[in-house]
């Protein structure tokens, strides 16, 4: 059974930084097909950053230049470095991946991911 566990969330003031981690374990999954999603209060899941097998990454326009997705294969951990945080970045952040052998692409929607973590809360105050 694949497990994804997010950590690193917290409360910060606007302009601050956080680094989220997503530790993966168990089962068979594609460590090269991963994404970060967030759920703002009263809204549905929305993609934030994506990583695909050829190493390319992409971000939604709202976080470009501020967020960076990366991974450490030795630690089976995905990261999201978030700088210059804004109140609109507030939400629960989830990492997601797909089963081994599944394909993925940049900007892939949440319904196409097979495994999810439980999320970590990020609150940015003005």
Tab-separated table of C-alpha atoms in Angstrom:
chain	number	residue	atom	x	y	z
A	1	UNK	CA	0.000	0.000	0.000
A	2	UNK	CA	1.468	3.316	-1.074
A	3	UNK	CA	1.576	5.916	1.658
A	4	UNK	CA	2.198	9.602	1.204
A	5	UNK	CA	2.735	11.738	4.263
A	6	UNK	CA	2.945	15.504	3.989
A	7	UNK	CA	4.613	17.729	6.548
A	8	UNK	CA	6.025	21.212	6.877
A	9	UNK	CA	2.855	23.232	6.897
A	10	UNK	CA	2.209	25.976	9.403
A	11	UNK	CA	1.205	29.567	9.940
A	12	UNK	CA	3.340	32.334	8.520
A	13	UNK	CA	2.990	35.978	7.713
A	14	UNK	CA	2.826	37.223	4.169
A	15	UNK	CA	6.262	37.274	2.631
A	16	UNK	CA	7.423	34.279	4.613
A	17	UNK	CA	8.547	30.865	3.421
A	18	UNK	CA	7.708	27.254	4.074
A	19	UNK	CA	9.027	24.007	2.695
A	20	UNK	CA	6.560	21.184	2.416
A	21	UNK	CA	7.696	17.584	2.339
A	22	UNK	CA	5.921	14.486	1.085
A	23	UNK	CA	7.448	11.217	2.214
A	24	UNK	CA	6.476	8.216	0.115
A	25	UNK	CA	6.626	4.604	1.149
A	26	UNK	CA	5.233	1.164	0.383
A	27	UNK	CA	3.698	-0.255	-2.750
A	28	UNK	CA	4.652	0.542	-6.298
A	29	UNK	CA	4.252	4.053	-7.566
A	30	UNK	CA	5.863	6.388	-9.999
A	31	UNK	CA	8.203	8.661	-8.114
A	32	UNK	CA	8.682	10.648	-11.311
A	33	UNK	CA	4.996	11.492	-11.674
A	34	UNK	CA	4.085	13.624	-8.722
A	35	UNK	CA	2.177	16.752	-8.002
A	36	UNK	CA	1.163	19.194	-5.329
A	37	UNK	CA	-2.436	20.261	-4.993
A	38	UNK	CA	-4.123	22.593	-2.603
A	39	UNK	CA	-7.610	23.072	-1.329
A	40	UNK	CA	-8.437	26.598	-0.322
A	41	UNK	CA	-11.265	27.175	2.148
A	42	UNK	CA	-14.588	26.520	0.450
A	43	UNK	CA	-12.989	25.415	-2.795
A	44	UNK	CA	-12.113	22.162	-4.500
A	45	UNK	CA	-8.701	20.627	-5.075
A	46	UNK	CA	-6.580	22.583	-7.496
A	47	UNK	CA	-3.194	21.730	-8.914
A	48	UNK	CA	-0.248	23.886	-7.951
A	49	UNK	CA	2.919	22.190	-9.210
A	50	UNK	CA	3.756	19.128	-11.245
A	51	UNK	CA	6.802	16.950	-11.884
A	52	UNK	CA	7.012	14.472	-14.754
A	53	UNK	CA	9.549	11.754	-15.715
A	54	UNK	CA	11.666	13.827	-18.077
A	55	UNK	CA	12.402	16.195	-15.226
A	56	UNK	CA	10.193	18.982	-16.410
A	57	UNK	CA	8.106	20.882	-13.929
A	58	UNK	CA	5.300	23.354	-14.239
A	59	UNK	CA	3.312	25.614	-11.989
A	60	UNK	CA	0.127	27.531	-12.017
A	61	UNK	CA	0.657	31.187	-12.895
A	62	UNK	CA	-0.215	32.319	-9.377
A	63	UNK	CA	2.859	30.631	-7.885
A	64	UNK	CA	5.399	30.845	-10.702
A	65	UNK	CA	8.652	32.301	-9.507
A	66	UNK	CA	7.704	31.722	-5.872
A	67	UNK	CA	7.231	27.943	-5.559
A	68	UNK	CA	9.638	25.169	-6.543
A	69	UNK	CA	8.835	21.468	-6.763
A	70	UNK	CA	11.691	19.022	-6.364
A	71	UNK	CA	12.422	15.542	-5.126
A	72	UNK	CA	15.111	13.582	-3.358
A	73	UNK	CA	15.157	10.061	-4.738
A	74	UNK	CA	17.380	8.760	-1.966
A	75	UNK	CA	14.838	9.861	0.609
A	76	UNK	CA	11.733	9.058	-1.459
A	77	UNK	CA	10.579	12.549	-0.672
A	78	UNK	CA	8.917	15.256	-2.737
A	79	UNK	CA	9.268	18.894	-1.746
A	80	UNK	CA	7.517	22.155	-2.374
A	81	UNK	CA	9.554	25.204	-1.501
A	82	UNK	CA	7.216	28.145	-1.070
A	83	UNK	CA	8.640	31.649	-0.888
A	84	UNK	CA	7.046	35.088	-0.773
A	85	UNK	CA	3.871	33.552	0.531
A	86	UNK	CA	0.611	35.412	0.106
A	87	UNK	CA	-2.694	35.108	1.999
A	88	UNK	CA	-4.231	33.544	-1.110
A	89	UNK	CA	-1.782	30.637	-0.764
A	90	UNK	CA	-3.685	29.542	2.324
A	91	UNK	CA	-5.104	26.036	2.145
A	92	UNK	CA	-4.502	22.376	2.711
A	93	UNK	CA	-1.657	21.112	0.543
A	94	UNK	CA	-1.676	17.551	-0.731
A	95	UNK	CA	0.883	15.563	-2.650
A	96	UNK	CA	-0.175	12.932	-5.141
A	97	UNK	CA	1.329	10.291	-7.358
A	98	UNK	CA	0.296	7.572	-9.788
A	99	UNK	CA	0.672	3.805	-9.758
A	100	UNK	CA	3.838	2.319	-11.212
A	101	UNK	CA	3.791	2.297	-14.983
A	102	UNK	CA	1.061	4.895	-15.292
A	103	UNK	CA	1.671	7.890	-17.463
A	104	UNK	CA	1.446	11.487	-16.455
A	105	UNK	CA	1.765	14.903	-17.959
A	106	UNK	CA	2.265	18.460	-16.829
A	107	UNK	CA	-0.880	20.021	-15.445
A	108	UNK	CA	-2.595	16.692	-15.009
A	109	UNK	CA	-5.885	16.870	-13.126
A	110	UNK	CA	-6.451	15.449	-9.692
A	111	UNK	CA	-8.744	12.650	-10.874
A	112	UNK	CA	-5.840	11.031	-12.705
A	113	UNK	CA	-3.709	10.570	-9.599
A	114	UNK	CA	-3.983	7.274	-7.758
A	115	UNK	CA	-2.468	8.000	-4.382
A	116	UNK	CA	-2.852	10.959	-2.069
A	117	UNK	CA	-1.542	12.097	1.254
A	118	UNK	CA	-3.744	13.481	4.001
A	119	UNK	CA	-2.532	17.016	3.533
A	120	UNK	CA	-0.790	19.676	5.540
A	121	UNK	CA	-2.321	23.023	6.450
A	122	UNK	CA	-0.700	26.242	5.295
A	123	UNK	CA	-2.038	29.509	6.661
A	124	UNK	CA	-0.667	32.832	5.486
A	125	UNK	CA	-1.750	35.949	7.326
A	126	UNK	CA	-1.537	39.480	5.996
